[in-house]
Coordinates of C-alpha atoms and ligand atoms in Angstrom, one line a residue:
M2 CA 32.3 -4.7 10.3
P3 CA 29.0 -3.0 9.3
R4 CA 26.4 -5.2 7.7
N5 CA 25.9 -4.5 4.0
V6 CA 22.3 -3.8 3.2
I7 CA 21.3 -3.3 -0.4
Y8 CA 18.2 -1.3 -1.1
V9 CA 16.8 -1.5 -4.6
A10 CA 15.0 1.7 -5.5
P11 CA 14.2 1.9 -9.2
F12 CA 13.1 5.5 -9.0
P13 CA 14.3 8.1 -6.4
L14 CA 10.8 9.0 -5.2
E15 CA 10.5 10.7 -1.9
T16 CA 8.5 7.9 -0.2
T17 CA 10.9 5.2 -1.5
L18 CA 13.8 7.2 -0.1
R19 CA 12.3 7.6 3.3
F20 CA 12.6 3.8 3.7
S21 CA 16.3 4.0 2.9
A22 CA 16.6 6.7 5.6
G23 CA 15.0 4.1 7.9
I24 CA 17.7 1.5 7.0
A25 CA 20.5 4.1 7.3
S26 CA 19.3 5.0 10.8
L27 CA 20.1 1.4 12.1
D28 CA 23.2 0.5 14.0
D29 CA 26.1 -1.3 12.1
V30 CA 24.6 -0.9 8.7
R31 CA 26.3 0.1 5.4
L32 CA 23.6 1.2 3.0
L33 CA 24.2 0.3 -0.6
G34 CA 21.9 1.2 -3.5
I35 CA 20.7 -0.3 -6.7
F36 CA 18.9 2.3 -8.9
R37 CA 17.9 3.1 -12.4
E38 CA 18.2 6.7 -11.6
A39 CA 20.5 7.7 -8.7
P40 CA 19.1 10.0 -6.1
K41 CA 20.6 13.4 -5.6
G42 CA 21.4 15.6 -2.6
D43 CA 20.7 14.5 1.0
A44 CA 19.2 11.2 -0.2
A45 CA 22.3 10.3 -2.1
R46 CA 24.4 10.9 1.0
L47 CA 22.5 8.0 2.8
F48 CA 24.2 5.5 0.5
A49 CA 27.8 4.5 1.0
D50 CA 27.9 3.2 -2.6
A51 CA 25.5 2.4 -5.4
E52 CA 25.1 0.7 -8.8
V53 CA 23.0 2.1 -11.6
I54 CA 21.3 -0.6 -13.8
A55 CA 19.2 -0.3 -16.9
D56 CA 16.3 -2.4 -15.7
P57 CA 15.9 -2.7 -11.9
F58 CA 13.0 -5.2 -12.5
D59 CA 15.4 -7.7 -14.1
P60 CA 16.6 -10.2 -11.5
Q61 CA 19.8 -10.9 -13.4
Q62 CA 20.8 -7.3 -13.5
I63 CA 20.0 -7.0 -9.7
V64 CA 22.2 -10.1 -9.0
D65 CA 25.1 -8.7 -11.1
A66 CA 24.9 -5.3 -9.5
A67 CA 24.7 -6.9 -6.0
R68 CA 27.8 -9.0 -6.8
R69 CA 29.7 -5.8 -7.9
L70 CA 28.8 -4.2 -4.6
A71 CA 29.8 -7.3 -2.6
S72 CA 33.2 -7.4 -4.4
R73 CA 33.8 -3.8 -3.1
H74 CA 32.3 -4.1 0.4
G75 CA 32.1 -7.8 1.4
P76 CA 29.2 -10.2 2.0
I77 CA 25.6 -8.9 1.7
H78 CA 23.3 -9.1 4.8
R79 CA 20.0 -8.1 3.1
L80 CA 18.6 -7.2 -0.3
L81 CA 15.4 -5.2 0.0
G82 CA 12.9 -3.0 -1.7
I83 CA 9.4 -1.8 -1.2
L84 CA 7.9 -1.5 -4.7
E85 CA 5.0 -4.0 -5.2
D86 CA 6.0 -4.6 -8.8
A87 CA 9.6 -5.7 -7.8
Q88 CA 8.9 -8.1 -4.9
V89 CA 9.2 -11.3 -6.9
Q90 CA 12.3 -10.2 -8.8
L91 CA 14.0 -9.3 -5.5
A92 CA 13.2 -12.7 -4.2
Q93 CA 14.6 -14.3 -7.3
A94 CA 17.8 -12.3 -6.9
R95 CA 18.0 -13.2 -3.2
Q96 CA 17.7 -16.9 -4.1
A97 CA 20.5 -16.6 -6.7
L98 CA 22.7 -14.9 -4.2
G99 CA 21.8 -17.2 -1.3
L100 CA 20.4 -14.4 0.9
E101 CA 17.8 -14.4 3.6
G102 CA 14.4 -12.9 3.1
P103 CA 11.0 -13.8 1.7
S104 CA 11.3 -16.7 -0.8
V105 CA 10.1 -16.6 -4.4
E106 CA 7.2 -18.9 -3.4
T107 CA 6.1 -16.5 -0.6
T108 CA 6.4 -13.4 -2.8
V109 CA 4.5 -15.0 -5.7
A110 CA 1.7 -16.0 -3.3
F111 CA 1.5 -12.4 -2.1
R112 CA 1.8 -10.9 -5.5
D113 CA -0.4 -13.1 -7.7
K114 CA -4.0 -12.4 -6.7
A115 CA -5.2 -15.9 -7.8
H116 CA -2.5 -17.6 -5.8
M117 CA -3.2 -15.3 -2.9
K118 CA -6.8 -16.3 -2.8
E119 CA -6.0 -20.0 -3.0
R120 CA -3.6 -19.6 -0.1
L121 CA -6.2 -17.7 1.9
R122 CA -9.0 -20.2 1.2
A123 CA -6.8 -23.1 2.0
A124 CA -6.3 -21.5 5.4
G125 CA -10.0 -21.2 5.9
L126 CA -9.9 -17.4 5.5
P127 CA -12.7 -15.5 3.7
C128 CA -12.2 -13.8 0.4
A129 CA -14.0 -13.3 -2.9
R130 CA -14.6 -16.3 -5.2
H131 CA -12.4 -15.9 -8.2
A132 CA -11.4 -17.4 -11.6
L133 CA -8.4 -16.9 -13.8
L134 CA -9.7 -16.3 -17.2
H135 CA -7.8 -17.5 -20.2
G136 CA -10.5 -16.5 -22.7
P137 CA -13.9 -14.8 -22.9
E138 CA -15.9 -18.1 -22.5
A139 CA -14.5 -18.6 -19.0
A140 CA -15.7 -15.0 -18.2
W141 CA -19.2 -15.8 -19.3
A142 CA -19.2 -19.1 -17.3
F143 CA -17.9 -17.3 -14.2
A144 CA -20.6 -14.6 -14.5
E145 CA -23.2 -17.4 -14.9
S146 CA -22.2 -19.1 -11.7
V147 CA -21.4 -16.0 -9.5
G148 CA -23.8 -13.4 -10.9
Y149 CA -23.3 -9.6 -11.2
P150 CA -21.6 -7.4 -10.3
L151 CA -18.2 -8.9 -10.6
V152 CA -14.7 -7.4 -10.8
L153 CA -12.2 -7.9 -13.6
K154 CA -8.6 -7.0 -13.0
P155 CA -5.0 -7.9 -13.9
P156 CA -3.8 -11.0 -11.9
A157 CA -0.9 -8.9 -10.4
G158 CA -2.0 -5.3 -10.6
A159 CA -1.4 -2.3 -8.4
G160 CA -2.8 1.1 -7.9
C161 CA -6.3 0.0 -9.1
R162 CA -5.0 0.0 -12.7
A163 CA -7.3 -1.8 -15.3
T164 CA -9.7 -2.8 -12.5
Y165 CA -13.3 -2.8 -13.6
R166 CA -16.7 -3.4 -11.8
V167 CA -18.9 -5.3 -14.2
S168 CA -22.6 -5.0 -13.5
S169 CA -24.3 -6.5 -16.5
P170 CA -23.7 -8.7 -19.5
Q171 CA -23.4 -5.6 -21.7
E172 CA -20.6 -4.3 -19.5
L173 CA -19.0 -7.7 -19.5
H174 CA -19.0 -7.6 -23.2
R175 CA -17.4 -4.2 -23.3
V176 CA -14.8 -4.9 -20.6
L177 CA -13.8 -8.2 -22.2
G178 CA -13.2 -6.1 -25.4
E179 CA -10.7 -4.0 -23.4
A180 CA -9.1 -6.6 -21.2
Q181 CA -8.8 -9.2 -24.0
P182 CA -8.2 -12.3 -21.9
G183 CA -6.5 -15.1 -23.8
P184 CA -4.0 -17.9 -23.6
G185 CA -0.9 -16.4 -21.9
R186 CA -2.9 -13.2 -21.2
P187 CA -5.0 -14.2 -18.1
V188 CA -7.4 -11.8 -16.5
L189 CA -8.7 -12.3 -13.0
A190 CA -12.4 -12.3 -12.3
E191 CA -13.7 -11.9 -8.8
E192 CA -17.1 -11.9 -7.0
F193 CA -17.9 -8.3 -6.1
L194 CA -17.5 -7.8 -2.3
T195 CA -20.0 -5.3 -0.9
G196 CA -19.6 -3.2 2.3
A197 CA -17.1 -0.8 3.8
E198 CA -13.4 -1.2 2.8
Y199 CA -10.6 -1.0 5.3
S200 CA -6.9 -1.8 5.6
F201 CA -5.0 -3.9 8.2
E202 CA -1.3 -3.5 8.7
T203 CA 1.2 -5.5 10.7
L204 CA 4.8 -5.5 11.7
T205 CA 5.8 -9.1 11.8
V206 CA 9.1 -10.4 13.3
G207 CA 10.3 -14.0 13.4
G208 CA 7.0 -15.1 12.0
Q209 CA 5.0 -13.4 14.8
V210 CA 2.7 -10.5 14.4
R211 CA 4.0 -8.0 16.9
F212 CA 2.0 -4.9 16.0
H213 CA -1.2 -4.3 14.0
S214 CA -3.2 -1.3 12.9
I215 CA -6.4 -0.6 11.0
T216 CA -7.6 2.3 8.7
R217 CA -10.9 2.9 7.0
Y218 CA -11.3 4.0 3.4
Y219 CA -13.9 6.6 2.4
P220 CA -15.1 5.3 -0.1
S221 CA -13.4 2.3 -1.7
P222 CA -10.6 3.0 -4.2
L223 CA -12.6 1.5 -7.0
E224 CA -15.5 4.0 -6.4
V225 CA -13.0 6.8 -6.3
M226 CA -11.6 5.6 -9.7
E227 CA -15.2 5.4 -11.1
N228 CA -16.0 9.0 -10.0
P229 CA -13.4 11.6 -10.9
W230 CA -15.0 14.2 -8.6
I231 CA -14.6 12.1 -5.4
Q232 CA -11.8 13.1 -3.1
W233 CA -10.6 10.0 -1.3
A234 CA -10.0 9.8 2.4
V235 CA -8.4 7.4 4.8
V236 CA -9.1 7.5 8.6
L237 CA -7.2 5.6 11.2
P238 CA -9.5 5.2 14.2
R239 CA -7.9 5.8 17.6
D240 CA -9.5 2.8 19.3
I241 CA -9.4 -0.6 17.6
S242 CA -9.5 -2.7 20.7
G243 CA -13.3 -3.2 20.6
P244 CA -15.3 -6.3 19.6
E245 CA -16.1 -4.8 16.2
Y246 CA -12.5 -5.2 15.2
Q247 CA -11.8 -8.6 16.9
P248 CA -12.8 -10.7 13.9
V249 CA -10.5 -8.9 11.5
V250 CA -7.6 -8.9 14.0
N251 CA -7.9 -12.7 14.2
I252 CA -8.2 -13.1 10.4
G253 CA -5.4 -10.6 9.8
H254 CA -3.0 -12.5 12.0
Q255 CA -4.0 -15.8 10.5
A256 CA -3.5 -14.4 7.0
V257 CA 0.1 -13.4 7.7
H258 CA 0.8 -16.8 9.1
A259 CA -0.8 -18.5 6.1
F260 CA 1.8 -16.9 3.9
G261 CA 4.7 -17.9 6.1
L262 CA 6.2 -14.4 6.2
Q263 CA 9.0 -14.1 8.7
D264 CA 10.0 -10.4 8.9
G265 CA 8.3 -7.5 7.4
M266 CA 5.4 -5.1 7.2
T267 CA 2.2 -6.3 5.7
H268 CA -0.7 -4.4 4.2
M269 CA -4.1 -6.2 3.9
E270 CA -7.3 -4.7 2.4
W271 CA -10.6 -6.0 3.7
F272 CA -14.3 -5.4 3.6
R273 CA -16.8 -5.4 6.4
R274 CA -19.9 -6.9 4.6
P275 CA -23.4 -5.6 5.3
D276 CA -24.0 -8.6 7.6
G277 CA -20.8 -7.6 9.6
S278 CA -18.6 -10.5 8.4
V279 CA -15.1 -9.9 7.1
A280 CA -13.8 -10.6 3.6
I281 CA -10.1 -10.1 2.6
G282 CA -9.6 -8.1 -0.5
E283 CA -5.9 -8.6 -0.8
I284 CA -2.7 -8.8 1.2
A285 CA 0.8 -7.5 0.4
A286 CA 4.2 -8.2 2.1
R287 CA 5.4 -4.6 1.9
P288 CA 4.5 -1.3 3.6
P289 CA 1.3 0.3 2.4
G290 CA 1.1 3.4 0.2
A291 CA -1.5 6.1 0.4
R292 CA 0.5 7.7 3.3
I293 CA -0.7 5.0 5.6
V294 CA 2.9 4.5 6.9
D295 CA 3.0 8.2 7.9
V296 CA -0.5 8.0 9.4
T297 CA 0.4 5.0 11.5
G298 CA 3.5 6.7 12.8
F299 CA 1.5 9.9 13.7
A300 CA -1.1 7.8 15.6
H301 CA 1.4 6.1 17.9
T302 CA 4.0 6.9 20.6
D303 CA 6.5 4.7 22.2
V304 CA 6.7 4.0 26.0
Q305 CA 8.6 7.2 26.5
G306 CA 5.9 9.2 24.7
R307 CA 8.0 9.8 21.7
P308 CA 6.6 9.7 18.1
V309 CA 7.1 6.4 16.3
D310 CA 9.2 6.4 13.1
M311 CA 7.5 3.7 11.0
Y312 CA 10.2 3.9 8.3
R313 CA 12.8 2.9 10.9
A314 CA 10.3 0.3 12.4
W315 CA 10.1 -1.3 8.9
A316 CA 13.9 -1.4 8.7
R317 CA 14.2 -2.8 12.2
A318 CA 11.9 -5.7 11.1
V319 CA 13.5 -6.5 7.8
V320 CA 17.1 -5.9 8.7
D321 CA 17.4 -6.6 12.4
G322 CA 14.4 -8.9 12.9
A323 CA 13.3 -6.7 15.8
W324 CA 10.4 -4.6 17.0
D325 CA 10.8 -1.7 19.5
G326 CA 7.3 -1.7 20.9
P327 CA 5.0 -1.7 22.7
W328 CA 3.5 1.5 21.3
Q329 CA 0.4 3.4 22.5
R330 CA -2.3 4.3 20.0
R331 CA -2.8 7.8 21.1
Y332 CA -4.5 9.6 18.2
A333 CA -7.0 9.2 15.4
V334 CA -5.5 10.4 12.1
G335 CA -7.1 11.1 8.7
V336 CA -5.8 11.9 5.2
A337 CA -7.7 13.8 2.6
F338 CA -6.5 13.2 -0.9
L339 CA -7.0 16.3 -3.0
R340 CA -8.2 16.2 -6.6
G341 CA -11.1 17.1 -8.7
A342 CA -13.0 16.3 -11.9
G343 CA -11.6 17.5 -15.1
Q344 CA -8.5 17.2 -17.4
G345 CA -5.2 18.9 -17.9
R346 CA -3.1 21.0 -15.5
I347 CA -4.1 22.4 -12.1
A348 CA -5.4 25.9 -12.5
A349 CA -6.5 26.6 -9.0
V350 CA -6.8 25.0 -5.5
E351 CA -9.9 26.7 -4.0
G352 CA -11.1 26.8 -0.4
L353 CA -7.6 26.6 1.2
D354 CA -8.0 29.7 3.3
E355 CA -11.4 28.7 4.6
A356 CA -10.1 25.2 5.3
Q357 CA -7.1 26.7 7.2
R358 CA -9.5 28.8 9.2
R359 CA -11.8 26.0 10.2
M360 CA -9.6 22.9 10.3
G361 CA -6.1 24.4 10.5
A362 CA -5.6 23.6 14.2
L363 CA -5.9 19.9 13.5
V364 CA -3.6 19.8 10.4
I365 CA -0.2 18.2 11.1
D366 CA 1.0 17.7 7.6
A367 CA 0.0 19.1 4.2
R368 CA 1.4 18.5 0.7
L369 CA -0.7 20.8 -1.4
P370 CA -1.2 20.4 -5.1
K371 CA 0.8 23.0 -7.1
I372 CA -0.6 25.2 -9.9
G373 CA 0.6 23.8 -13.2
W374 CA 0.9 20.1 -12.2
Q375 CA -0.7 17.6 -14.5
R376 CA -3.9 15.9 -13.1
A377 CA -2.8 12.5 -11.7
S378 CA -4.6 9.5 -13.0
G379 CA -4.8 7.6 -9.7
Y380 CA -7.2 7.8 -6.7
E381 CA -4.6 9.5 -4.5
G382 CA -4.9 12.8 -6.4
E383 CA -2.3 15.5 -6.4
G384 CA -2.0 16.4 -2.7
T385 CA -2.7 15.4 0.8
V386 CA -3.8 17.0 4.1
I387 CA -3.3 15.0 7.3
V388 CA -5.3 15.8 10.5
R389 CA -4.9 14.4 14.0
H390 CA -6.9 14.5 17.2
E391 CA -7.6 12.2 20.2
D392 CA -11.2 11.9 19.1
T393 CA -11.9 9.8 16.0
E394 CA -15.2 11.6 15.4
V395 CA -13.4 15.0 15.3
V396 CA -11.0 13.6 12.8
K397 CA -13.7 12.1 10.6
R398 CA -15.6 15.4 10.6
A399 CA -12.5 17.4 9.8
I400 CA -11.7 15.2 6.9
M401 CA -15.2 15.3 5.5
E402 CA -15.2 19.1 5.8
L403 CA -11.8 19.3 4.1
I404 CA -12.9 17.4 1.1
T405 CA -16.0 19.4 0.7
T406 CA -14.2 22.8 1.2
V407 CA -11.1 22.3 -0.9
K408 CA -11.5 21.9 -4.6
V409 CA -8.9 21.4 -7.3
R410 CA -9.7 22.9 -10.7
Y411 CA -7.9 22.1 -14.0
E412 CA -7.6 23.6 -17.4
S413 CA -6.6 21.8 -20.5
Ligands
LIG511 N1 -13.7 -8.5 -5.5 C1 -13.8 -7.2 -5.3 N2 -15.0 -6.7 -4.8 C2 -15.2 -5.4 -4.5 N3 -14.3 -4.4 -4.8 C3 -13.1 -4.8 -5.3 C4 -12.8 -6.2 -5.6 N4 -11.6 -6.3 -6.1 C5 -11.1 -5.0 -6.1 N5 -12.0 -4.2 -5.6 C6 -11.9 -2.7 -5.5 O1 -10.8 -2.3 -6.4 C7 -9.7 -1.8 -5.6 C8 -8.4 -2.2 -6.3 O2 -8.4 -3.7 -6.3 P1 -7.1 -4.4 -5.7 O3 -6.7 -3.9 -4.4 O4 -7.2 -5.8 -5.9 O5 -6.0 -3.9 -6.8 P2 -4.6 -3.1 -6.7 O6 -4.4 -2.7 -8.1 O7 -3.7 -4.0 -6.0 O8 -5.0 -1.9 -5.8 P3 -4.1 -1.0 -4.9 O9 -2.6 -1.1 -5.4 O10 -4.7 0.3 -5.2 O11 -4.3 -1.5 -3.6 C9 -9.9 -2.3 -4.2 O12 -9.3 -1.5 -3.3 C10 -11.5 -2.3 -4.1 O13 -11.9 -1.0 -3.9
LIG512 MG1 -5.4 -3.0 -3.3

């Protein structure tokens, strides 16, 4: 009897569906779907059966759909999804159905940034001072005690939405006008962390971190949001075994343990402060976005020298409670996120020929922005180019040249 695994994928986005392919690649699994919009074509064929519901963020609708699937196929082995905004609801549905997987308490601690910081601090791990603001007075008091700059953000945001750096009382006044904290409408205030921003990923199985990886952000997502002309970049350095990464490796492992996660992939963001010390920005119990899953796969090979499929590796962790390592970190990999300043639709993508001539040999993946697409609002822009080489410096240079050579132009 195959194990029934339900994957809740509200929208049939390509990345979301690649994780369902990871589950479908496992032995003895019948993949079942819960969607708001069913996928079409090849993606649809991965699913043995599916339910479409009106609101895939409503735990009761998920529970009812899972019960309908169970009535047709038998007991459910796992109920999964990767969307940040759905993690708590999935845990609530698992609880109602008596299924294994991260509990409501664990997912809330990962999802709610105030909870998250309390959990980290209780474990003795470094993160920004914070306060949950239920009104403007609390904001002024926080600014008084912590000083400027500070950051105001939603307590459970994603994608840098409604996240503001506040550098002066005038700015605080303005941002409070927009964010409008009030009773039942909390806004999170944080001390501003300075330094370089990085990520730290793990695959965790049976409560043990089996694999970790690090990427560096150029520059921080917040700076990218503040400056529409900046094209963001992520670089995975080839060698992270040195002493400069030891502190964050220790802290990253302790952070995963502090949340009591059993099986899954985690994505932590952290800062290296000017004095060299580490501060955790946030941690999530789900695979990272920003193509970091692909980048991590491109960097590693298994013991036979074969490329690593990170989508399957995620599925192995959350469905089978297994990891197929050890892997070798053989390459540095970088991603350039293409976009530009302006408004409207993409009119031209300039510099592609020149980039191809100079950096083409290093490019292993490109999803180019298409003429006519609407400018995206996020820091990931409208397209990506991924480069790979054994030498981290070569990758860094290629990425920096790519973002200075390729320009996206818009017309309204
Ligand atoms: N306390 C802070 N100090 C300095 N920078 C911060 C702080 N909080 C947030 N930022 C900046 O804002 C970005 C977004 O914040 P955060 O990661 O908390 O929100 P998010 O919406 O979950 O982001 P995403 O989904 O893009 O990871 C961070 O990557 C960082 O660049
Ligand atoms: Mg973040």
